[in-house]
PDB file of N, CA and C in Angstrom:
ATOM      1  N   MET I   7      13.140  -9.072  -9.091  1.00 43.00           N
ATOM      2  CA  MET I   7      12.311  -7.896  -8.897  1.00 43.00           C
ATOM      3  C   MET I   7      11.234  -7.871  -9.984  1.00 43.00           C
ATOM      4  N   PRO I   8       9.977  -7.583  -9.626  1.00 44.00           N
ATOM      5  CA  PRO I   8       8.909  -7.523 -10.612  1.00 44.00           C
ATOM      6  C   PRO I   8       9.185  -6.480 -11.684  1.00 44.00           C
ATOM      7  N   GLU I   9       8.667  -6.721 -12.882  1.00 48.00           N
ATOM      8  CA  GLU I   9       8.942  -5.825 -13.998  1.00 48.00           C
ATOM      9  C   GLU I   9       7.886  -4.759 -14.219  1.00 48.00           C
ATOM     10  N   SER I  10       6.663  -4.962 -13.741  1.00 49.00           N
ATOM     11  CA  SER I  10       5.618  -3.966 -13.968  1.00 49.00           C
ATOM     12  C   SER I  10       4.929  -3.625 -12.661  1.00 49.00           C
ATOM     13  N   GLY I  11       4.263  -2.457 -12.636  1.00 48.00           N
ATOM     14  CA  GLY I  11       3.558  -2.018 -11.446  1.00 48.00           C
ATOM     15  C   GLY I  11       2.515  -3.003 -10.966  1.00 48.00           C
ATOM     16  N   TRP I  12       1.904  -3.708 -11.896  1.00 50.00           N
ATOM     17  CA  TRP I  12       0.856  -4.658 -11.532  1.00 50.00           C
ATOM     18  C   TRP I  12       1.402  -5.744 -10.609  1.00 50.00           C
ATOM     19  N   THR I  13       2.536  -6.305 -10.953  1.00 53.00           N
ATOM     20  CA  THR I  13       3.077  -7.402 -10.151  1.00 53.00           C
ATOM     21  C   THR I  13       3.553  -6.927  -8.789  1.00 53.00           C
ATOM     22  N   TYR I  14       3.790  -5.646  -8.631  1.00 68.00           N
ATOM     23  CA  TYR I  14       4.203  -5.136  -7.332  1.00 68.00           C
ATOM     24  C   TYR I  14       3.092  -5.282  -6.301  1.00 68.00           C
ATOM     25  N   LEU I  15       1.852  -5.349  -6.745  1.00 87.00           N
ATOM     26  CA  LEU I  15       0.741  -5.488  -5.813  1.00 87.00           C
ATOM     27  C   LEU I  15       0.516  -6.950  -5.440  1.00 87.00           C
ATOM     28  N   SER I  16       1.589  -7.665  -5.318  1.00 90.00           N
ATOM     29  CA  SER I  16       1.513  -9.079  -4.952  1.00 90.00           C
ATOM     30  C   SER I  16       1.207  -9.216  -3.463  1.00 90.00           C
ATOM     31  N   GLU I  17       0.758 -10.386  -3.100  1.00 91.00           N
ATOM     32  CA  GLU I  17       0.499 -10.686  -1.691  1.00 91.00           C
ATOM     33  C   GLU I  17       1.788 -10.538  -0.880  1.00 91.00           C
ATOM     34  N   GLU I  18       2.892 -10.947  -1.446  1.00 93.00           N
ATOM     35  CA  GLU I  18       4.188 -10.839  -0.760  1.00 93.00           C
ATOM     36  C   GLU I  18       4.518  -9.379  -0.441  1.00 93.00           C
ATOM     37  N   PHE I  19       4.315  -8.486  -1.405  1.00 94.00           N
ATOM     38  CA  PHE I  19       4.573  -7.064  -1.184  1.00 94.00           C
ATOM     39  C   PHE I  19       3.688  -6.533  -0.063  1.00 94.00           C
ATOM     40  N   ILE I  20       2.400  -6.857  -0.120  1.00 94.00           N
ATOM     41  CA  ILE I  20       1.471  -6.348   0.887  1.00 94.00           C
ATOM     42  C   ILE I  20       1.829  -6.890   2.271  1.00 94.00           C
ATOM     43  N   GLU I  21       2.190  -8.152   2.360  1.00 95.00           N
ATOM     44  CA  GLU I  21       2.597  -8.730   3.647  1.00 95.00           C
ATOM     45  C   GLU I  21       3.855  -8.054   4.185  1.00 95.00           C
ATOM     46  N   ASP I  22       4.820  -7.802   3.323  1.00 95.00           N
ATOM     47  CA  ASP I  22       6.041  -7.113   3.753  1.00 95.00           C
ATOM     48  C   ASP I  22       5.723  -5.698   4.233  1.00 95.00           C
ATOM     49  N   LEU I  23       4.804  -5.045   3.551  1.00 95.00           N
ATOM     50  CA  LEU I  23       4.393  -3.697   3.935  1.00 95.00           C
ATOM     51  C   LEU I  23       3.695  -3.720   5.295  1.00 95.00           C
ATOM     52  N   GLU I  24       2.781  -4.658   5.479  1.00 94.00           N
ATOM     53  CA  GLU I  24       2.099  -4.801   6.776  1.00 94.00           C
ATOM     54  C   GLU I  24       3.102  -5.051   7.901  1.00 94.00           C
ATOM     55  N   ARG I  25       4.046  -5.930   7.649  1.00 93.00           N
ATOM     56  CA  ARG I  25       5.059  -6.272   8.653  1.00 93.00           C
ATOM     57  C   ARG I  25       5.881  -5.030   9.020  1.00 93.00           C
ATOM     58  N   ALA I  26       6.292  -4.282   8.021  1.00 95.00           N
ATOM     59  CA  ALA I  26       7.089  -3.078   8.275  1.00 95.00           C
ATOM     60  C   ALA I  26       6.303  -2.067   9.101  1.00 95.00           C
ATOM     61  N   ILE I  27       5.045  -1.858   8.742  1.00 93.00           N
ATOM     62  CA  ILE I  27       4.214  -0.903   9.476  1.00 93.00           C
ATOM     63  C   ILE I  27       4.044  -1.359  10.921  1.00 93.00           C
ATOM     64  N   SER I  28       3.744  -2.634  11.120  1.00 88.00           N
ATOM     65  CA  SER I  28       3.514  -3.141  12.478  1.00 88.00           C
ATOM     66  C   SER I  28       4.777  -3.089  13.333  1.00 88.00           C
ATOM     67  N   GLN I  29       5.944  -3.153  12.700  1.00 88.00           N
ATOM     68  CA  GLN I  29       7.212  -3.092  13.427  1.00 88.00           C
ATOM     69  C   GLN I  29       7.741  -1.665  13.554  1.00 88.00           C
ATOM     70  N   GLY I  30       6.981  -0.704  13.047  1.00 87.00           N
ATOM     71  CA  GLY I  30       7.385   0.688  13.152  1.00 87.00           C
ATOM     72  C   GLY I  30       8.454   1.103  12.164  1.00 87.00           C
ATOM     73  N   LYS I  31       8.658   0.304  11.136  1.00 91.00           N
ATOM     74  CA  LYS I  31       9.631   0.651  10.098  1.00 91.00           C
ATOM     75  C   LYS I  31       8.970   1.578   9.086  1.00 91.00           C
ATOM     76  N   THR I  32       9.778   2.197   8.255  1.00 91.00           N
ATOM     77  CA  THR I  32       9.227   3.120   7.271  1.00 91.00           C
ATOM     78  C   THR I  32       8.676   2.377   6.063  1.00 91.00           C
ATOM     79  N   ILE I  33       7.651   2.946   5.486  1.00 93.00           N
ATOM     80  CA  ILE I  33       7.084   2.414   4.246  1.00 93.00           C
ATOM     81  C   ILE I  33       8.124   2.531   3.140  1.00 93.00           C
ATOM     82  N   SER I  34       8.897   3.594   3.190  1.00 94.00           N
ATOM     83  CA  SER I  34       9.927   3.821   2.167  1.00 94.00           C
ATOM     84  C   SER I  34      10.909   2.667   2.073  1.00 94.00           C
ATOM     85  N   SER I  35      11.206   2.022   3.200  1.00 93.00           N
ATOM     86  CA  SER I  35      12.157   0.907   3.166  1.00 93.00           C
ATOM     87  C   SER I  35      11.615  -0.250   2.335  1.00 93.00           C
ATOM     88  N   VAL I  36      10.321  -0.519   2.429  1.00 94.00           N
ATOM     89  CA  VAL I  36       9.710  -1.592   1.645  1.00 94.00           C
ATOM     90  C   VAL I  36       9.617  -1.176   0.183  1.00 94.00           C
ATOM     91  N   LEU I  37       9.225   0.065  -0.058  1.00 95.00           N
ATOM     92  CA  LEU I  37       9.128   0.546  -1.437  1.00 95.00           C
ATOM     93  C   LEU I  37      10.482   0.459  -2.123  1.00 95.00           C
ATOM     94  N   GLN I  38      11.521   0.846  -1.419  1.00 94.00           N
ATOM     95  CA  GLN I  38      12.869   0.797  -1.983  1.00 94.00           C
ATOM     96  C   GLN I  38      13.275  -0.641  -2.290  1.00 94.00           C
ATOM     97  N   GLU I  39      12.961  -1.553  -1.397  1.00 93.00           N
ATOM     98  CA  GLU I  39      13.293  -2.967  -1.591  1.00 93.00           C
ATOM     99  C   GLU I  39      12.635  -3.519  -2.857  1.00 93.00           C
ATOM    100  N   TYR I  40      11.417  -3.072  -3.132  1.00 92.00           N
ATOM    101  CA  TYR I  40      10.683  -3.550  -4.306  1.00 92.00           C
ATOM    102  C   TYR I  40      10.884  -2.662  -5.537  1.00 92.00           C
ATOM    103  N   GLY I  41      11.595  -1.550  -5.369  1.00 92.00           N
ATOM    104  CA  GLY I  41      11.826  -0.654  -6.498  1.00 92.00           C
ATOM    105  C   GLY I  41      10.590   0.119  -6.916  1.00 92.00           C
ATOM    106  N   ILE I  42       9.749   0.439  -5.941  1.00 93.00           N
ATOM    107  CA  ILE I  42       8.494   1.141  -6.219  1.00 93.00           C
ATOM    108  C   ILE I  42       8.644   2.612  -5.844  1.00 93.00           C
ATOM    109  N   ASN I  43       8.242   3.476  -6.741  1.00 92.00           N
ATOM    110  CA  ASN I  43       8.258   4.919  -6.530  1.00 92.00           C
ATOM    111  C   ASN I  43       7.183   5.297  -5.505  1.00 92.00           C
ATOM    112  N   ARG I  44       7.491   6.240  -4.635  1.00 93.00           N
ATOM    113  CA  ARG I  44       6.509   6.688  -3.631  1.00 93.00           C
ATOM    114  C   ARG I  44       5.238   7.211  -4.279  1.00 93.00           C
ATOM    115  N   GLY I  45       5.387   7.917  -5.395  1.00 92.00           N
ATOM    116  CA  GLY I  45       4.215   8.437  -6.102  1.00 92.00           C
ATOM    117  C   GLY I  45       3.292   7.326  -6.560  1.00 92.00           C
ATOM    118  N   THR I  46       3.880   6.231  -7.009  1.00 92.00           N
ATOM    119  CA  THR I  46       3.090   5.072  -7.435  1.00 92.00           C
ATOM    120  C   THR I  46       2.334   4.494  -6.248  1.00 92.00           C
ATOM    121  N   TYR I  47       3.020   4.333  -5.136  1.00 94.00           N
ATOM    122  CA  TYR I  47       2.392   3.790  -3.929  1.00 94.00           C
ATOM    123  C   TYR I  47       1.208   4.656  -3.499  1.00 94.00           C
ATOM    124  N   TYR I  48       1.412   5.972  -3.454  1.00 94.00           N
ATOM    125  CA  TYR I  48       0.331   6.853  -3.019  1.00 94.00           C
ATOM    126  C   TYR I  48      -0.800   6.915  -4.042  1.00 94.00           C
ATOM    127  N   SER I  49      -0.494   6.716  -5.307  1.00 95.00           N
ATOM    128  CA  SER I  49      -1.554   6.592  -6.320  1.00 95.00           C
ATOM    129  C   SER I  49      -2.375   5.339  -6.055  1.00 95.00           C
ATOM    130  N   TRP I  50      -1.710   4.234  -5.739  1.00 96.00           N
ATOM    131  CA  TRP I  50      -2.425   2.992  -5.428  1.00 96.00           C
ATOM    132  C   TRP I  50      -3.357   3.190  -4.238  1.00 96.00           C
ATOM    133  N   LEU I  51      -2.876   3.891  -3.201  1.00 96.00           N
ATOM    134  CA  LEU I  51      -3.738   4.150  -2.047  1.00 96.00           C
ATOM    135  C   LEU I  51      -4.930   5.015  -2.451  1.00 96.00           C
ATOM    136  N   ALA I  52      -4.682   6.033  -3.268  1.00 97.00           N
ATOM    137  CA  ALA I  52      -5.769   6.909  -3.728  1.00 97.00           C
ATOM    138  C   ALA I  52      -6.801   6.122  -4.527  1.00 97.00           C
ATOM    139  N   ILE I  53      -6.346   5.208  -5.351  1.00 97.00           N
ATOM    140  CA  ILE I  53      -7.261   4.352  -6.119  1.00 97.00           C
ATOM    141  C   ILE I  53      -8.067   3.489  -5.153  1.00 97.00           C
ATOM    142  N   GLY I  54      -7.393   2.870  -4.212  1.00 96.00           N
ATOM    143  CA  GLY I  54      -8.059   2.003  -3.244  1.00 96.00           C
ATOM    144  C   GLY I  54      -9.061   2.734  -2.374  1.00 96.00           C
ATOM    145  N   GLU I  55      -8.789   3.992  -2.084  1.00 96.00           N
ATOM    146  CA  GLU I  55      -9.684   4.808  -1.262  1.00 96.00           C
ATOM    147  C   GLU I  55     -10.767   5.481  -2.096  1.00 96.00           C
ATOM    148  N   GLY I  56     -10.739   5.281  -3.409  1.00 96.00           N
ATOM    149  CA  GLY I  56     -11.751   5.858  -4.291  1.00 96.00           C
ATOM    150  C   GLY I  56     -11.511   7.310  -4.666  1.00 96.00           C
ATOM    151  N   ARG I  57     -10.343   7.849  -4.347  1.00 97.00           N
ATOM    152  CA  ARG I  57     -10.032   9.244  -4.668  1.00 97.00           C
ATOM    153  C   ARG I  57      -9.463   9.420  -6.063  1.00 97.00           C
ATOM    154  N   MET I  58      -9.129   8.316  -6.722  1.00 97.00           N
ATOM    155  CA  MET I  58      -8.548   8.381  -8.067  1.00 97.00           C
ATOM    156  C   MET I  58      -9.232   7.323  -8.930  1.00 97.00           C
ATOM    157  N   THR I  59      -9.861   7.754 -10.032  1.00 96.00           N
ATOM    158  CA  THR I  59     -10.584   6.822 -10.902  1.00 96.00           C
ATOM    159  C   THR I  59      -9.987   6.731 -12.295  1.00 96.00           C
ATOM    160  N   ARG I  60      -9.049   7.620 -12.590  1.00 96.00           N
ATOM    161  CA  ARG I  60      -8.382   7.623 -13.897  1.00 96.00           C
ATOM    162  C   ARG I  60      -6.888   7.825 -13.692  1.00 96.00           C
ATOM    163  N   TRP I  61      -6.111   7.229 -14.603  1.00 93.00           N
ATOM    164  CA  TRP I  61      -4.670   7.454 -14.593  1.00 93.00           C
ATOM    165  C   TRP I  61      -4.403   8.878 -15.048  1.00 93.00           C
ATOM    166  N   ARG I  62      -3.203   9.352 -14.850  1.00 91.00           N
ATOM    167  CA  ARG I  62      -2.861  10.737 -15.203  1.00 91.00           C
ATOM    168  C   ARG I  62      -3.099  11.057 -16.675  1.00 91.00           C
ATOM    169  N   ASP I  63      -3.017  10.031 -17.527  1.00 94.00           N
ATOM    170  CA  ASP I  63      -3.246  10.264 -18.959  1.00 94.00           C
ATOM    171  C   ASP I  63      -4.730  10.226 -19.323  1.00 94.00           C
ATOM    172  N   GLY I  64      -5.599  10.052 -18.327  1.00 95.00           N
ATOM    173  CA  GLY I  64      -7.035  10.045 -18.558  1.00 95.00           C
ATOM    174  C   GLY I  64      -7.648   8.670 -18.755  1.00 95.00           C
ATOM    175  N   THR I  65      -6.823   7.652 -18.850  1.00 95.00           N
ATOM    176  CA  THR I  65      -7.314   6.287 -19.032  1.00 95.00           C
ATOM    177  C   THR I  65      -8.038   5.825 -17.769  1.00 95.00           C
ATOM    178  N   PRO I  66      -9.234   5.251 -17.910  1.00 97.00           N
ATOM    179  CA  PRO I  66      -9.933   4.738 -16.724  1.00 97.00           C
ATOM    180  C   PRO I  66      -9.145   3.599 -16.067  1.00 97.00           C
ATOM    181  N   ILE I  67      -9.214   3.543 -14.764  1.00 96.00           N
ATOM    182  CA  ILE I  67      -8.543   2.484 -14.017  1.00 96.00           C
ATOM    183  C   ILE I  67      -9.450   1.260 -14.040  1.00 96.00           C
ATOM    184  N   SER I  68      -8.883   0.125 -14.378  1.00 95.00           N
ATOM    185  CA  SER I  68      -9.670  -1.104 -14.509  1.00 95.00           C
ATOM    186  C   SER I  68     -10.255  -1.539 -13.167  1.00 95.00           C
ATOM    187  N   GLU I  69     -11.333  -2.283 -13.252  1.00 95.00           N
ATOM    188  CA  GLU I  69     -11.976  -2.828 -12.055  1.00 95.00           C
ATOM    189  C   GLU I  69     -11.006  -3.720 -11.282  1.00 95.00           C
ATOM    190  N   GLU I  70     -10.239  -4.514 -12.003  1.00 93.00           N
ATOM    191  CA  GLU I  70      -9.277  -5.409 -11.355  1.00 93.00           C
ATOM    192  C   GLU I  70      -8.217  -4.613 -10.584  1.00 93.00           C
ATOM    193  N   MET I  71      -7.740  -3.532 -11.171  1.00 94.00           N
ATOM    194  CA  MET I  71      -6.743  -2.699 -10.493  1.00 94.00           C
ATOM    195  C   MET I  71      -7.365  -2.027  -9.274  1.00 94.00           C
ATOM    196  N   ARG I  72      -8.598  -1.541  -9.411  1.00 96.00           N
ATOM    197  CA  ARG I  72      -9.275  -0.924  -8.263  1.00 96.00           C
ATOM    198  C   ARG I  72      -9.427  -1.931  -7.124  1.00 96.00           C
ATOM    199  N   THR I  73      -9.774  -3.167  -7.471  1.00 95.00           N
ATOM    200  CA  THR I  73      -9.932  -4.217  -6.464  1.00 95.00           C
ATOM    201  C   THR I  73      -8.616  -4.479  -5.737  1.00 95.00           C
ATOM    202  N   ASN I  74      -7.537  -4.579  -6.483  1.00 94.00           N
ATOM    203  CA  ASN I  74      -6.225  -4.817  -5.867  1.00 94.00           C
ATOM    204  C   ASN I  74      -5.774  -3.638  -5.018  1.00 94.00           C
ATOM    205  N   CYS I  75      -6.046  -2.432  -5.476  1.00 96.00           N
ATOM    206  CA  CYS I  75      -5.664  -1.242  -4.708  1.00 96.00           C
ATOM    207  C   CYS I  75      -6.509  -1.115  -3.446  1.00 96.00           C
ATOM    208  N   LEU I  76      -7.775  -1.509  -3.528  1.00 97.00           N
ATOM    209  CA  LEU I  76      -8.635  -1.506  -2.344  1.00 97.00           C
ATOM    210  C   LEU I  76      -8.099  -2.499  -1.313  1.00 97.00           C
ATOM    211  N   ARG I  77      -7.681  -3.658  -1.775  1.00 96.00           N
ATOM    212  CA  ARG I  77      -7.083  -4.664  -0.891  1.00 96.00           C
ATOM    213  C   ARG I  77      -5.849  -4.083  -0.199  1.00 96.00           C
ATOM    214  N   LEU I  78      -5.003  -3.400  -0.960  1.00 96.00           N
ATOM    215  CA  LEU I  78      -3.811  -2.763  -0.394  1.00 96.00           C
ATOM    216  C   LEU I  78      -4.200  -1.719   0.645  1.00 96.00           C
ATOM    217  N   ALA I  79      -5.106  -0.821   0.292  1.00 97.00           N
ATOM    218  CA  ALA I  79      -5.487   0.277   1.186  1.00 97.00           C
ATOM    219  C   ALA I  79      -6.069  -0.249   2.495  1.00 97.00           C
ATOM    220  N   ARG I  80      -6.908  -1.264   2.411  1.00 97.00           N
ATOM    221  CA  ARG I  80      -7.508  -1.831   3.626  1.00 97.00           C
ATOM    222  C   ARG I  80      -6.458  -2.459   4.529  1.00 97.00           C
ATOM    223  N   ARG I  81      -5.539  -3.178   3.942  1.00 96.00           N
ATOM    224  CA  ARG I  81      -4.511  -3.861   4.735  1.00 96.00           C
ATOM    225  C   ARG I  81      -3.543  -2.860   5.361  1.00 96.00           C
ATOM    226  N   VAL I  82      -3.209  -1.799   4.638  1.00 95.00           N
ATOM    227  CA  VAL I  82      -2.344  -0.750   5.191  1.00 95.00           C
ATOM    228  C   VAL I  82      -3.051  -0.078   6.364  1.00 95.00           C
ATOM    229  N   LEU I  83      -4.332   0.222   6.199  1.00 94.00           N
ATOM    230  CA  LEU I  83      -5.096   0.850   7.274  1.00 94.00           C
ATOM    231  C   LEU I  83      -5.143  -0.046   8.509  1.00 94.00           C
ATOM    232  N   ARG I  84      -5.403  -1.329   8.318  1.00 94.00           N
ATOM    233  CA  ARG I  84      -5.430  -2.265   9.454  1.00 94.00           C
ATOM    234  C   ARG I  84      -4.077  -2.335  10.154  1.00 94.00           C
ATOM    235  N   ALA I  85      -3.006  -2.353   9.381  1.00 93.00           N
ATOM    236  CA  ALA I  85      -1.661  -2.411   9.970  1.00 93.00           C
ATOM    237  C   ALA I  85      -1.368  -1.138  10.762  1.00 93.00           C
ATOM    238  N   ARG I  86      -1.782   0.012  10.230  1.00 91.00           N
ATOM    239  CA  ARG I  86      -1.570   1.277  10.952  1.00 91.00           C
ATOM    240  C   ARG I  86      -2.363   1.301  12.250  1.00 91.00           C
ATOM    241  N   GLU I  87      -3.612   0.835  12.186  1.00 92.00           N
ATOM    242  CA  GLU I  87      -4.445   0.795  13.386  1.00 92.00           C
ATOM    243  C   GLU I  87      -3.844  -0.134  14.438  1.00 92.00           C
ATOM    244  N   ALA I  88      -3.357  -1.288  14.016  1.00 89.00           N
ATOM    245  CA  ALA I  88      -2.732  -2.232  14.947  1.00 89.00           C
ATOM    246  C   ALA I  88      -1.491  -1.616  15.587  1.00 89.00           C
ATOM    247  N   ARG I  89      -0.711  -0.916  14.792  1.00 88.00           N
ATOM    248  CA  ARG I  89       0.493  -0.259  15.310  1.00 88.00           C
ATOM    249  C   ARG I  89       0.122   0.796  16.355  1.00 88.00           C
ATOM    250  N   LEU I  90      -0.917   1.577  16.078  1.00 88.00           N
ATOM    251  CA  LEU I  90      -1.355   2.600  17.031  1.00 88.00           C
ATOM    252  C   LEU I  90      -1.866   1.977  18.331  1.00 88.00           C
ATOM    253  N   ARG I  91      -2.611   0.877  18.222  1.00 87.00           N
ATOM    254  CA  ARG I  91      -3.084   0.187  19.429  1.00 87.00           C
ATOM    255  C   ARG I  91      -1.908  -0.283  20.279  1.00 87.00           C
ATOM    256  N   THR I  92      -0.906  -0.836  19.622  1.00 82.00           N
ATOM    257  CA  THR I  92       0.279  -1.315  20.334  1.00 82.00           C
ATOM    258  C   THR I  92       0.994  -0.158  21.023  1.00 82.00           C
ATOM    259  N   ARG I  93       1.122   0.951  20.328  1.00 80.00           N
ATOM    260  CA  ARG I  93       1.802   2.120  20.912  1.00 80.00           C
ATOM    261  C   ARG I  93       1.028   2.666  22.100  1.00 80.00           C
ATOM    262  N   ARG I  94      -0.305   2.701  21.987  1.00 83.00           N
ATOM    263  CA  ARG I  94      -1.126   3.184  23.102  1.00 83.00           C
ATOM    264  C   ARG I  94      -0.958   2.295  24.328  1.00 83.00           C
ATOM    265  N   GLN I  95      -0.926   0.983  24.101  1.00 82.00           N
ATOM    266  CA  GLN I  95      -0.790   0.045  25.218  1.00 82.00           C
ATOM    267  C   GLN I  95       0.550   0.208  25.922  1.00 82.00           C
ATOM    268  N   THR I  96       1.594   0.513  25.183  1.00 81.00           N
ATOM    269  CA  THR I  96       2.912   0.687  25.811  1.00 81.00           C
ATOM    270  C   THR I  96       2.994   1.994  26.593  1.00 81.00           C
ATOM    271  N   LEU I  97       2.123   2.948  26.288  1.00 81.00           N
ATOM    272  CA  LEU I  97       2.127   4.229  26.997  1.00 81.00           C
ATOM    273  C   LEU I  97       1.383   4.162  28.327  1.00 81.00           C
ATOM    274  N   ARG I  98       0.620   3.130  28.526  1.00 76.00           N
ATOM    275  CA  ARG I  98      -0.176   3.010  29.767  1.00 76.00           C
ATOM    276  C   ARG I  98       0.630   2.553  30.927  1.00 76.00           C
TER     277      ARG I  98
END
């Protein structure tokens, strides 16, 4: 298991998250598997979406972290959109 929040934003984590979303599984199941707090995950999304520019202690978020969080946010959004398309097709 990764030791710091930074390593949690690995390609493997993002792929597992995408897979879970596309299969209709909960995000919480992936977060639990990686030992990631929900608050941390939602902070990462907020950073990626540009809604959060500083950590809670006031420290600016690095460009590298913003880039990684943006990558996460985009991939989560794409996975959600794909899941919705699949659900719509099954309803027809």
